[in-house]
């Protein structure tokens, strides 16, 4: 009976139908009107058909995600992105929706009339208001509920941990989105400075005990766009937004910032800061403290220590640091070298600049891992030296301890690395990247189940996680021998970052484990194109896998797929 109902649902959702004046062909992935034709991505079409199957009803975000992304780990912004693409294709408006309505705090509703094409059996098509159609809608809704229940069970099996305590993850805390500040300078070259100010606000607020700060990767898609705070709050799940602008002209600058409650659109706090370079750091402190006060956050002693710490008082050093941060994000060998130069110049100007030391430590570790160094051992030793110095200069910085743990992991000092990252989490309990690195270290140790638990907690803390989170989870599935789950999850990582080498390495090994040698060889070709320096000898010497049996299995599978020895 259940198989028959599921089949009926699939058949109903694949039938062509009319959405007001649009004709929708789910099987072809096309919507058309008059002489206009628009192709929709498969997932976007799935969302549309799910809404059409329950036209006029509010469907929650959780239900849509569970049905459209069944059995996969999905970022919080995936559904919002699909809704935006649908609205664009249909020519719809969020302010005056003709097709898709956002129902605050509840979900989405298809408001346009839906009529399904006549089925092959010869039954006549019916309108949404007819008794026959109401009966059909009820059946589809009931079946969808059944399928949803099945999906929830599958999702628990997929994650494999029986769920996570919501209180443990802190998901009931206030959620804050720091939107990209606008560059209102006459010179577009000042963009690095504006992005740096935005990133610093995110860094300063991240990890505070009473607030969750949405990741940069989620908010930066709004860069350069006009947005309605209430809509952004709905799309990102944010209770509050910080927005503003920066103008920089020579040695003078001006920052405007405001805090808005998304549910009401009410501005809770706003201030303008304008002066010469020497008072920038005082202004940043005032800005952060203003937001903390407006949100009535209860700060722990470690929170207060972090917020009162001033990274540097040297404007030129800070400016160089921001240049370095911009370059490092490019993730190329040349940009990494240029970023290191900027960090070193910043350190020369202010030897006590802890953030510059930790940033240099991370850049050096990446240089080591990517095999970009002529002297790898010296490079990694220098990375750890910089990280240790950063911790001594600012022991209250979770980022400094994270950088130390990152370097220690590549030195294969895994126990010390775990202690360093645990210290970062002690300082900032909602530090998602801390859980991510702890999970990665456990993968290196062959503790796949613990790695999956930790990275899932990180995903709960930061639903807008970057590509490396599903990579770490997919790798955990590989370690556990759950190869089909590994393929799905590593595929999600690569959809978010096609240039990432790490997911391809483990996807290659997984394909070999399943006997899919042609797929594995294709992945090796992509790896060699993107990073020709990746060889078995490099991975054996520099990849910090502590479990010898796991390392042998991994390397043997890559060898079978055709990765060269040297």
Coordinates of C-alpha atoms in Angstrom, one line a residue:
X1 CA 0.0 0.0 0.0
X2 CA 2.8 2.4 0.9
X3 CA 4.6 1.7 -2.3
X4 CA 1.4 2.4 -4.3
X5 CA 0.8 5.7 -2.5
X6 CA 4.4 6.9 -3.0
X7 CA 4.1 6.0 -6.6
X8 CA 0.9 8.0 -6.9
X9 CA 2.6 11.1 -5.3
X10 CA 5.6 10.8 -7.7
X11 CA 3.2 10.5 -10.7
X12 CA 1.1 13.5 -9.5
X13 CA 4.1 15.7 -9.1
X14 CA 5.6 14.8 -12.5
X15 CA 2.3 15.5 -14.4
X16 CA 2.3 18.8 -16.4
X17 CA 0.1 21.5 -14.9
X18 CA -0.8 25.1 -15.4
X19 CA 0.2 27.7 -12.8
X20 CA -2.0 30.7 -13.6
X21 CA -0.8 31.6 -17.2
X22 CA 2.3 29.4 -17.0
X23 CA 2.4 25.8 -18.2
X24 CA 4.8 23.7 -16.2
X25 CA 6.4 20.5 -17.5
X26 CA 8.3 18.9 -14.6
X27 CA 9.7 16.0 -16.6
X28 CA 11.2 18.4 -19.2
X29 CA 12.2 20.9 -16.5
X30 CA 10.5 23.7 -18.4
X31 CA 8.0 26.4 -17.7
X32 CA 6.4 28.3 -20.7
X33 CA 4.0 31.1 -21.4
X34 CA 3.1 32.3 -24.9
X35 CA 6.4 32.3 -26.8
X36 CA 8.5 32.5 -23.6
X37 CA 10.2 29.4 -22.3
X38 CA 12.4 29.1 -19.1
X39 CA 14.5 26.0 -18.1
X40 CA 14.6 25.4 -14.3
X41 CA 17.3 23.5 -12.4
X42 CA 16.0 20.1 -11.3
X43 CA 16.0 21.0 -7.6
X44 CA 14.1 24.3 -8.3
X45 CA 11.5 22.4 -10.3
X46 CA 11.1 19.9 -7.5
X47 CA 10.4 22.8 -5.1
X48 CA 7.8 24.2 -7.5
X49 CA 6.0 20.9 -8.0
X50 CA 5.9 20.3 -4.2
X51 CA 4.3 23.7 -3.7
X52 CA 1.9 23.0 -6.6
X53 CA 0.9 19.6 -5.1
X54 CA -0.4 21.5 -2.0
X55 CA -1.4 24.8 -3.6
X56 CA -3.0 27.2 -1.2
X57 CA -1.4 25.6 1.9
X58 CA 1.5 26.8 3.9
X59 CA 4.4 24.4 3.7
X60 CA 7.2 24.8 6.2
X61 CA 10.8 25.3 5.3
X62 CA 11.6 22.0 7.1
X63 CA 9.1 20.0 5.1
X64 CA 10.3 21.5 1.8
X65 CA 13.9 20.8 2.6
X66 CA 13.1 17.3 3.7
X67 CA 11.2 16.4 0.5
X68 CA 13.3 18.3 -2.0
X69 CA 16.7 17.4 -0.5
X70 CA 15.8 14.0 0.9
X71 CA 18.7 12.2 2.4
X72 CA 21.3 14.9 2.0
X73 CA 22.9 17.5 4.2
X74 CA 21.7 20.9 3.0
X75 CA 22.6 24.5 3.9
X76 CA 20.0 26.8 5.3
X77 CA 20.2 29.0 2.3
X78 CA 19.6 26.3 -0.3
X79 CA 15.8 26.6 -0.2
X80 CA 15.9 30.4 -0.1
X81 CA 18.1 30.3 -3.2
X82 CA 15.6 28.0 -5.0
X83 CA 12.6 30.3 -4.1
X84 CA 14.5 33.3 -5.4
X85 CA 15.2 31.5 -8.6
X86 CA 11.6 30.6 -9.0
X87 CA 10.4 34.1 -8.4
X88 CA 12.9 35.4 -10.9
X89 CA 11.7 32.8 -13.5
X90 CA 8.1 33.6 -12.9
X91 CA 8.6 37.4 -12.7
X92 CA 7.2 37.4 -9.2
X93 CA 7.6 40.0 -6.4
X94 CA 8.1 39.4 -2.7
X95 CA 6.2 42.6 -1.9
X96 CA 3.1 41.8 -4.0
X97 CA 3.4 38.0 -4.8
X98 CA 1.3 36.6 -7.6
X99 CA 2.7 33.1 -7.3
X100 CA 4.7 32.4 -4.2
X101 CA 4.0 34.0 -0.8
X102 CA 6.4 34.0 2.1
X103 CA 4.5 33.4 5.3
X104 CA 6.6 34.9 8.2
X105 CA 8.0 32.3 10.6
X106 CA 5.9 29.5 8.9
X107 CA 7.1 28.8 5.4
X108 CA 5.9 29.3 1.8
X109 CA 2.6 29.1 0.0
X110 CA 1.7 28.9 -3.7
X111 CA -1.1 31.4 -4.1
X112 CA -1.7 31.2 -7.9
X113 CA -4.3 28.8 -9.2
X114 CA -3.1 25.3 -10.3
X115 CA -4.8 23.0 -12.8
X116 CA -3.3 19.7 -13.7
X117 CA -3.3 18.5 -17.3
X118 CA -5.7 15.7 -18.2
X119 CA -4.1 12.4 -17.1
X120 CA -3.5 9.5 -19.5
X121 CA -6.5 7.6 -18.0
X122 CA -8.9 10.1 -19.6
X123 CA -10.1 11.7 -16.3
X124 CA -10.9 15.3 -16.8
X125 CA -8.6 17.9 -15.3
X126 CA -10.1 19.8 -12.4
X127 CA -9.7 23.2 -10.9
X128 CA -8.5 23.8 -7.3
X129 CA -12.0 24.7 -6.2
X130 CA -13.8 21.6 -7.5
X131 CA -14.7 18.7 -5.1
X132 CA -12.7 16.3 -7.2
X133 CA -9.6 18.5 -7.0
X134 CA -10.0 19.0 -3.2
X135 CA -10.1 15.2 -2.9
X136 CA -7.0 14.9 -5.0
X137 CA -5.2 17.7 -3.0
X138 CA -6.1 15.9 0.2
X139 CA -4.7 12.6 -1.1
X140 CA -1.5 14.2 -2.3
X141 CA -1.1 16.1 1.1
X142 CA -1.7 12.9 3.0
X143 CA 0.8 11.0 0.9
X144 CA 3.3 13.8 1.2
X145 CA 3.0 13.6 4.9
X146 CA 3.7 9.9 4.8
X147 CA 6.7 10.4 2.5
X148 CA 7.9 13.2 4.8
X149 CA 7.8 10.9 7.8
X150 CA 9.8 8.3 5.8
X151 CA 12.3 11.0 4.8
X152 CA 12.8 12.1 8.4
X153 CA 13.7 8.5 9.3
X154 CA 16.1 8.3 6.4
X155 CA 17.6 11.7 7.5
X156 CA 18.3 10.3 11.0
X157 CA 19.9 7.2 9.4
X158 CA 21.9 9.5 7.1
X159 CA 23.4 11.5 9.9
X160 CA 23.7 8.4 12.0
X161 CA 23.6 9.9 15.5
X162 CA 20.0 9.7 16.6
X163 CA 19.8 13.5 16.6
X164 CA 21.6 16.3 18.5
X165 CA 20.4 18.1 21.7
X166 CA 19.1 21.5 20.6
X167 CA 20.2 23.0 23.9
X168 CA 23.7 21.6 23.5
X169 CA 24.1 23.3 20.1
X170 CA 22.8 26.6 21.2
X171 CA 20.2 26.9 18.4
X172 CA 17.7 28.7 20.7
X173 CA 20.0 31.7 21.0
X174 CA 19.5 35.0 19.3
X175 CA 20.6 34.9 15.7
X176 CA 22.4 37.8 14.1
X177 CA 23.3 38.5 10.5
X178 CA 26.0 41.1 9.7
X179 CA 25.2 42.2 6.2
X180 CA 28.0 43.3 3.8
X181 CA 28.7 47.0 4.5
X182 CA 28.4 49.2 1.4
X183 CA 31.5 50.9 0.0
X184 CA 30.4 54.5 -0.5
X185 CA 34.0 55.7 -1.2
X186 CA 34.8 57.2 -4.6
X187 CA 37.6 54.7 -5.0
X188 CA 36.6 51.0 -5.6
X189 CA 40.1 50.0 -4.5
X190 CA 38.9 50.6 -0.9
X191 CA 36.7 47.5 -1.2
X192 CA 39.2 45.5 0.8
X193 CA 38.9 48.0 3.7
X194 CA 35.1 47.8 3.7
X195 CA 35.1 44.0 3.6
X196 CA 37.6 43.9 6.4
X197 CA 35.5 46.1 8.6
X198 CA 32.5 43.8 8.0
X199 CA 34.5 40.7 8.7
X200 CA 35.9 42.2 11.9
X201 CA 32.4 42.8 13.2
X202 CA 31.5 39.2 12.4
X203 CA 34.7 38.0 14.1
X204 CA 34.2 40.2 17.2
X205 CA 30.6 39.0 17.7
X206 CA 31.1 35.3 16.8
X207 CA 31.3 33.0 19.7
X208 CA 29.7 35.3 22.3
X209 CA 27.7 33.2 24.7
X210 CA 24.2 34.5 24.0
X211 CA 24.2 35.0 20.2
X212 CA 24.7 33.0 17.0
X213 CA 26.3 35.0 14.2
X214 CA 25.4 33.8 10.7
X215 CA 28.5 33.0 8.6
X216 CA 30.0 35.4 6.0
X217 CA 29.4 32.9 3.2
X218 CA 25.6 33.3 3.7
X219 CA 25.4 37.0 4.0
X220 CA 27.8 38.0 1.3
X221 CA 25.4 36.9 -1.4
X222 CA 23.5 40.1 -0.6
X223 CA 26.5 42.2 -1.4
X224 CA 25.6 45.2 -3.6
X225 CA 21.9 44.4 -3.5
X226 CA 19.0 46.2 -1.9
X227 CA 17.2 44.1 0.6
X228 CA 14.2 44.2 2.9
X229 CA 15.3 43.3 6.5
X230 CA 12.2 41.3 7.1
X231 CA 12.7 39.2 4.0
X232 CA 16.4 38.6 4.8
X233 CA 15.4 37.6 8.3
X234 CA 13.0 35.0 6.9
X235 CA 15.5 33.7 4.3
X236 CA 18.5 33.5 6.7
X237 CA 16.6 32.7 9.9
X238 CA 18.0 35.9 11.5
X239 CA 16.4 37.7 14.4
X240 CA 18.5 40.8 13.9
X241 CA 20.5 42.4 11.1
X242 CA 23.5 44.7 11.3
X243 CA 23.9 46.9 8.2
X244 CA 25.9 49.9 7.3
X245 CA 28.3 51.7 5.0
X246 CA 32.0 52.8 5.0
X247 CA 33.6 55.8 3.3
X248 CA 37.4 56.0 3.2
X249 CA 39.2 59.0 1.8
X250 CA 42.9 59.2 2.4
X251 CA 43.4 59.1 6.2
X252 CA 39.8 59.9 7.0
X253 CA 37.0 57.5 7.2
X254 CA 33.3 57.3 8.2
X255 CA 31.3 54.3 9.3
X256 CA 27.5 54.2 9.6
X257 CA 26.0 51.2 11.3
X258 CA 22.6 50.2 12.6
X259 CA 20.9 47.2 14.3
X260 CA 17.5 46.1 13.0
X261 CA 15.0 43.6 14.4
X262 CA 13.9 41.6 11.4
X263 CA 10.4 40.6 12.7
X264 CA 9.3 44.2 13.2
X265 CA 11.7 46.1 10.9
X266 CA 12.4 48.4 13.9
X267 CA 15.8 50.0 14.2
X268 CA 17.1 49.2 17.7
X269 CA 20.4 51.1 17.5
X270 CA 22.3 53.3 15.1
X271 CA 25.4 55.4 15.1
X272 CA 27.8 57.3 12.9
X273 CA 31.5 57.2 13.4
X274 CA 33.7 59.7 11.6
X275 CA 37.3 60.7 12.3
X276 CA 40.9 60.2 11.3
X277 CA 42.7 56.8 11.2
X278 CA 44.0 56.9 14.8
X279 CA 40.5 56.6 16.3
X280 CA 39.3 53.7 14.1
X281 CA 39.9 51.1 16.7
X282 CA 38.0 53.0 19.4
X283 CA 35.1 53.3 16.9
X284 CA 35.1 49.6 16.3
X285 CA 35.0 48.9 20.1
X286 CA 32.0 51.4 20.4
X287 CA 30.2 49.7 17.5
X288 CA 30.6 46.2 18.9
X289 CA 29.6 47.4 22.4
X290 CA 26.6 49.3 21.0
X291 CA 25.3 46.1 19.4
X292 CA 25.9 44.0 22.5
X293 CA 24.0 46.6 24.7
X294 CA 21.1 46.9 22.3
X295 CA 20.7 43.1 22.2
X296 CA 21.0 43.0 26.0
X297 CA 23.5 40.1 25.8
X298 CA 24.7 38.6 29.0
X299 CA 28.5 38.4 28.6
X300 CA 30.7 35.8 30.3
X301 CA 34.0 36.9 31.8
X302 CA 35.8 35.4 28.7
X303 CA 33.4 37.3 26.4
X304 CA 34.2 40.6 28.2
X305 CA 38.0 39.8 28.0
X306 CA 37.7 39.2 24.2
X307 CA 35.7 42.3 23.5
X308 CA 38.0 44.6 25.5
X309 CA 41.1 43.2 23.8
X310 CA 42.4 45.6 21.1
X311 CA 44.3 43.7 18.4
X312 CA 46.4 46.7 17.3
X313 CA 46.5 50.4 17.5
X314 CA 48.6 50.8 14.4
X315 CA 46.4 51.8 11.5
X316 CA 49.0 51.0 8.8
X317 CA 49.5 47.5 10.3
X318 CA 45.8 47.0 10.4
X319 CA 45.4 48.2 6.8
X320 CA 48.1 45.7 5.7
X321 CA 46.4 42.9 7.6
X322 CA 43.1 43.6 5.7
X323 CA 45.0 43.5 2.4
X324 CA 46.4 40.1 3.4
X325 CA 43.0 38.8 4.3
X326 CA 41.6 39.8 0.9
X327 CA 44.5 38.1 -0.9
X328 CA 44.3 34.9 1.2
X329 CA 40.7 34.3 0.2
X330 CA 41.8 33.9 -3.4
X331 CA 43.3 30.5 -2.5
X332 CA 46.1 30.6 -5.2
X333 CA 49.8 30.1 -4.6
X334 CA 50.6 33.6 -5.8
X335 CA 47.9 35.2 -3.6
X336 CA 49.0 33.2 -0.6
X337 CA 52.6 34.4 -1.0
X338 CA 51.4 38.0 -1.3
X339 CA 49.1 37.6 1.7
X340 CA 52.1 36.3 3.8
X341 CA 54.1 39.4 2.7
X342 CA 51.3 41.7 3.9
X343 CA 51.0 39.9 7.3
X344 CA 54.8 40.1 7.8
X345 CA 54.8 43.8 7.0
X346 CA 52.0 44.3 9.5
X347 CA 53.9 42.4 12.2
X348 CA 57.0 44.5 11.5
X349 CA 54.9 47.6 12.2
X350 CA 53.3 46.0 15.3
X351 CA 55.1 43.0 16.7
X352 CA 52.2 42.5 19.2
X353 CA 49.5 42.1 16.5
X354 CA 48.2 38.7 17.4
X355 CA 45.7 38.4 14.6
X356 CA 48.5 39.0 12.0
X357 CA 50.5 36.2 13.6
X358 CA 47.6 33.7 13.5
X359 CA 46.7 34.6 10.0
X360 CA 50.3 34.1 8.9
X361 CA 50.3 30.7 10.7
X362 CA 47.2 29.6 8.7
X363 CA 48.7 30.8 5.4
X364 CA 52.0 29.0 6.0
X365 CA 50.1 25.8 6.9
X366 CA 48.1 26.0 3.7
X367 CA 51.4 26.5 1.8
X368 CA 52.7 23.3 3.4
X369 CA 49.5 21.3 2.7
X370 CA 49.3 22.5 -0.9
X371 CA 52.9 21.5 -1.5
X372 CA 53.8 25.0 -2.5
X373 CA 56.9 25.2 -0.3
X374 CA 60.5 24.4 -1.3
X375 CA 61.2 23.6 2.3
X376 CA 58.0 22.0 3.8
X377 CA 59.4 21.1 7.2
X378 CA 60.7 24.6 7.8
X379 CA 57.4 26.1 6.6
X380 CA 55.3 24.1 9.0
X381 CA 57.7 24.8 11.9
X382 CA 57.4 28.5 11.2
X383 CA 53.6 28.2 11.0
X384 CA 53.5 26.6 14.5
X385 CA 55.9 29.3 15.8
X386 CA 53.5 32.0 14.6
X387 CA 50.5 30.3 16.1
X388 CA 52.2 29.8 19.4
X389 CA 53.2 33.5 19.5
X390 CA 49.6 34.5 18.6
X391 CA 48.3 32.5 21.6
X392 CA 50.8 34.1 23.9
X393 CA 49.9 37.6 22.7
X394 CA 46.1 37.0 23.0
X395 CA 45.2 33.9 24.9
X396 CA 41.5 34.9 24.8
X397 CA 41.3 34.6 21.0
X398 CA 39.6 31.4 19.8
X399 CA 41.0 32.0 16.3
X400 CA 44.6 31.9 17.7
X401 CA 44.0 28.6 19.4
X402 CA 42.3 27.3 16.2
X403 CA 45.4 28.3 14.1
X404 CA 47.6 26.5 16.6
X405 CA 45.5 23.4 16.4
X406 CA 45.5 23.5 12.6
X407 CA 49.3 23.7 12.4
X408 CA 49.7 20.9 15.1
X409 CA 47.4 18.6 13.1
X410 CA 49.7 18.9 10.0
X411 CA 52.6 18.2 12.3
X412 CA 50.7 15.0 13.2
X413 CA 50.6 16.0 16.8
X414 CA 47.0 15.1 17.0
X415 CA 46.5 15.0 20.8
X416 CA 48.0 18.5 21.2
X417 CA 45.9 19.7 18.3
X418 CA 42.7 18.5 20.0
X419 CA 43.6 20.2 23.2
X420 CA 44.3 23.5 21.3
X421 CA 40.9 23.4 19.5
X422 CA 39.1 22.4 22.7
X423 CA 40.6 25.5 24.3
X424 CA 39.1 27.6 21.4
X425 CA 35.7 26.1 22.0
X426 CA 36.0 26.6 25.8
X427 CA 36.5 30.3 25.0
X428 CA 33.7 30.5 22.4
X429 CA 31.2 27.6 22.9
X430 CA 29.3 28.4 19.7
X431 CA 32.5 28.5 17.5
X432 CA 31.3 26.3 14.6
X433 CA 34.8 26.2 12.9
X434 CA 36.2 24.8 16.2
X435 CA 33.9 21.8 15.9
X436 CA 34.8 21.5 12.2
X437 CA 38.5 21.2 13.0
X438 CA 37.9 18.8 15.8
X439 CA 35.9 16.7 13.4
X440 CA 38.7 16.8 10.9
X441 CA 41.3 15.7 13.5
X442 CA 39.1 12.8 14.5
X443 CA 38.9 11.8 10.8
X444 CA 42.7 11.7 10.7
X445 CA 42.6 9.4 13.8
X446 CA 40.1 7.1 12.1
X447 CA 37.3 8.1 14.5
X448 CA 34.7 8.5 11.8
X449 CA 31.6 8.3 14.1
X450 CA 33.0 11.0 16.5
X451 CA 34.0 13.1 13.5
X452 CA 30.4 12.9 12.1
X453 CA 29.0 13.8 15.5
X454 CA 31.2 16.9 15.8
X455 CA 30.7 18.2 12.3
X456 CA 27.0 17.7 12.6
X457 CA 27.1 19.9 15.7
X458 CA 29.1 22.5 13.8
X459 CA 26.4 22.4 11.0
X460 CA 23.7 23.0 13.6
X461 CA 25.6 26.0 15.0
X462 CA 26.2 27.4 11.5
X463 CA 23.5 26.3 9.1
X464 CA 25.1 28.4 6.4
X465 CA 28.3 26.4 6.6
X466 CA 30.9 26.4 3.7
X467 CA 31.8 23.5 1.4
X468 CA 34.3 22.0 3.8
X469 CA 31.7 21.0 6.3
X470 CA 30.0 18.4 4.0
X471 CA 33.5 17.5 3.0
X472 CA 34.4 16.6 6.6
X473 CA 31.1 14.7 7.0
X474 CA 31.6 12.9 3.7
X475 CA 35.1 11.9 4.8
X476 CA 33.7 10.6 8.1
X477 CA 31.3 8.4 6.1
X478 CA 34.3 7.2 4.1
X479 CA 36.2 6.3 7.3
X480 CA 33.2 4.4 8.6
X481 CA 32.8 2.5 5.3
X482 CA 29.4 4.1 4.5
X483 CA 30.4 4.7 0.9
X484 CA 27.1 5.6 -0.6
X485 CA 26.5 8.3 2.0
X486 CA 30.1 9.5 1.4
X487 CA 29.4 9.9 -2.3
X488 CA 26.3 11.9 -1.7
X489 CA 27.9 14.2 0.9
X490 CA 31.2 14.7 -0.9
X491 CA 29.1 15.6 -4.0
X492 CA 27.4 18.4 -2.0
X493 CA 30.8 19.8 -1.1
X494 CA 31.9 19.8 -4.7
X495 CA 28.7 21.5 -5.8
X496 CA 29.7 24.3 -3.5
X497 CA 33.3 24.4 -4.5
X498 CA 34.2 22.5 -7.7
X499 CA 37.9 23.5 -7.3
X500 CA 38.3 21.8 -3.9
X501 CA 40.9 19.0 -4.1
X502 CA 40.2 17.3 -0.7
X503 CA 36.6 16.1 -1.5
X504 CA 37.8 14.8 -4.8
X505 CA 40.6 12.7 -3.2
X506 CA 38.1 11.0 -0.9
X507 CA 35.5 10.7 -3.6
X508 CA 38.1 9.0 -5.8
X509 CA 38.9 6.5 -3.0
X510 CA 35.2 5.9 -2.4
X511 CA 34.6 5.1 -6.0
X512 CA 37.4 2.6 -6.0
X513 CA 35.9 1.0 -2.8
X514 CA 32.6 0.5 -4.7
X515 CA 34.3 -0.8 -7.9
X516 CA 33.5 2.3 -9.9
X517 CA 37.0 2.6 -11.4
X518 CA 36.0 4.8 -14.4
X519 CA 34.5 7.4 -12.1
X520 CA 37.6 7.3 -9.9
X521 CA 39.9 7.8 -12.8
X522 CA 37.9 10.8 -14.0
X523 CA 38.2 12.4 -10.5
X524 CA 42.0 11.8 -10.7
X525 CA 42.1 13.7 -14.0
X526 CA 40.4 16.6 -12.4
X527 CA 42.7 16.6 -9.4
X528 CA 45.8 16.6 -11.7
X529 CA 44.4 19.5 -13.7
X530 CA 43.6 21.6 -10.6
X531 CA 46.7 20.7 -8.6
X532 CA 49.5 18.8 -10.5
X533 CA 51.6 18.7 -7.3
X534 CA 49.2 16.2 -5.7
X535 CA 51.0 12.8 -5.7
X536 CA 51.0 9.7 -3.6
X537 CA 54.3 10.5 -2.1
X538 CA 53.1 14.0 -1.1
X539 CA 50.0 12.6 0.5
X540 CA 51.9 9.9 2.3
X541 CA 54.5 12.3 3.7
X542 CA 52.3 15.4 4.4
X543 CA 48.7 14.2 4.8
X544 CA 48.2 13.9 8.6
X545 CA 46.4 10.6 8.7
X546 CA 47.4 8.9 12.0
X547 CA 45.6 5.6 11.5
X548 CA 48.1 3.6 9.5
X549 CA 45.5 1.1 8.2
X550 CA 43.3 3.9 7.1
X551 CA 46.2 5.7 5.4
X552 CA 47.1 2.5 3.5
X553 CA 43.6 1.9 2.4
X554 CA 43.3 5.5 1.2
X555 CA 46.6 5.5 -0.7
X556 CA 46.1 2.1 -2.2
X557 CA 42.7 3.2 -3.6
X558 CA 44.2 6.4 -5.0
X559 CA 47.0 4.3 -6.6
X560 CA 44.4 2.0 -8.2
X561 CA 42.6 5.1 -9.6
X562 CA 45.9 6.3 -11.3
X563 CA 47.2 9.0 -9.0
X564 CA 51.0 9.0 -9.7
X565 CA 53.6 8.1 -7.1
X566 CA 55.6 11.3 -7.5

